[in-house]
Structure formats: structure tokens, C-alpha cells
């Protein structure tokens, strides 16, 4: 029987929301095995003056739990 676990992360980028999502996935992949996919839950931005200074992408990453 397979069990899928999830974790939520927020990626941050100065380039865009897609880059922020990629950064969250890259960070998760450093410590998780068996990543199955992720859902984008929310996107937001930090504004300084009239410019976007940071893009934030909230993702829920799914990975398979491995039993020995």
C-alpha cells in the first residue's frame, strides 16, 4: 500500500512566480525522495514603490513515503 505525504513551501524569486515555484521544488528535492508532483496554492508579491520586488509561490509538494 502506498502513502503520499505533503508539505507546504513558499518559494521566493525576483524573476517571477514560475521561478519561485521552481525554487521551492529545488529546495524540497534536496531532502525528499519520491516527489510525485505539486499544487500551486497561492501566488503573491511584495511591492516596493510601484515595482514588484519579490514573487512568492505557495506550493504543496506530494511525495511517496518509503517503507523498508
Coordinates of C-alpha atoms in Angstrom, one line a residue:
X1 CA 0.0 0.0 0.0
X2 CA 1.3 3.4 -0.9
X3 CA 1.0 6.5 1.2
X4 CA 1.6 10.0 -0.1
X5 CA 2.7 12.8 2.3
X6 CA 2.5 16.5 1.6
X7 CA 4.5 19.6 2.7
X8 CA 3.8 23.2 2.1
X9 CA 6.6 25.6 1.0
X10 CA 6.7 29.2 -0.3
X11 CA 9.3 29.8 -3.0
X12 CA 10.6 33.3 -3.4
X13 CA 12.1 34.9 -6.5
X14 CA 12.8 38.3 -8.0
X15 CA 12.2 36.8 -11.5
X16 CA 8.6 35.6 -11.4
X17 CA 6.1 33.2 -9.9
X18 CA 7.2 30.2 -12.0
X19 CA 10.8 30.7 -10.8
X20 CA 9.6 30.9 -7.2
X21 CA 7.8 27.6 -7.7
X22 CA 10.9 26.0 -9.2
X23 CA 13.0 27.3 -6.2
X24 CA 10.6 25.7 -3.8
X25 CA 10.8 22.4 -5.7
X26 CA 14.6 22.5 -5.9
X27 CA 14.8 23.1 -2.1
X28 CA 12.4 20.2 -1.4
X29 CA 14.4 17.8 -3.7
X30 CA 17.5 18.3 -1.5
X31 CA 16.0 16.3 1.3
X32 CA 13.0 14.4 -0.1
X33 CA 12.9 11.3 -2.2
X34 CA 9.9 10.2 -4.3
X35 CA 8.5 13.6 -5.2
X36 CA 5.3 12.9 -7.2
X37 CA 4.2 16.5 -8.0
X38 CA 2.9 19.7 -6.5
X39 CA -0.1 22.0 -6.5
X40 CA 0.2 25.8 -6.6
X41 CA -2.0 27.0 -3.8
X42 CA -1.4 30.7 -3.9
X43 CA 0.7 33.4 -5.6
X44 CA 1.5 36.8 -4.1
X45 CA 4.1 39.5 -4.4
X46 CA 5.9 42.2 -2.4
X47 CA 5.7 45.7 -3.9
X48 CA 8.2 48.5 -3.3
X49 CA 7.1 51.8 -4.7
X50 CA 5.3 50.8 -7.9
X51 CA 7.5 47.8 -8.7
X52 CA 7.3 44.1 -7.7
X53 CA 10.4 43.3 -5.7
X54 CA 9.6 39.6 -4.8
X55 CA 7.3 37.0 -6.2
X56 CA 6.0 34.3 -3.7
X57 CA 4.5 31.0 -4.8
X58 CA 2.9 28.8 -2.1
X59 CA 3.1 25.1 -3.2
X60 CA 2.0 21.8 -1.7
X61 CA 4.6 19.1 -2.6
X62 CA 3.5 15.5 -2.8
X63 CA 5.9 12.6 -2.1
X64 CA 5.7 8.9 -1.6
X65 CA 6.6 7.5 1.8
X66 CA 9.1 4.7 1.5
X67 CA 9.0 1.8 4.0
X68 CA 11.8 -0.6 4.4

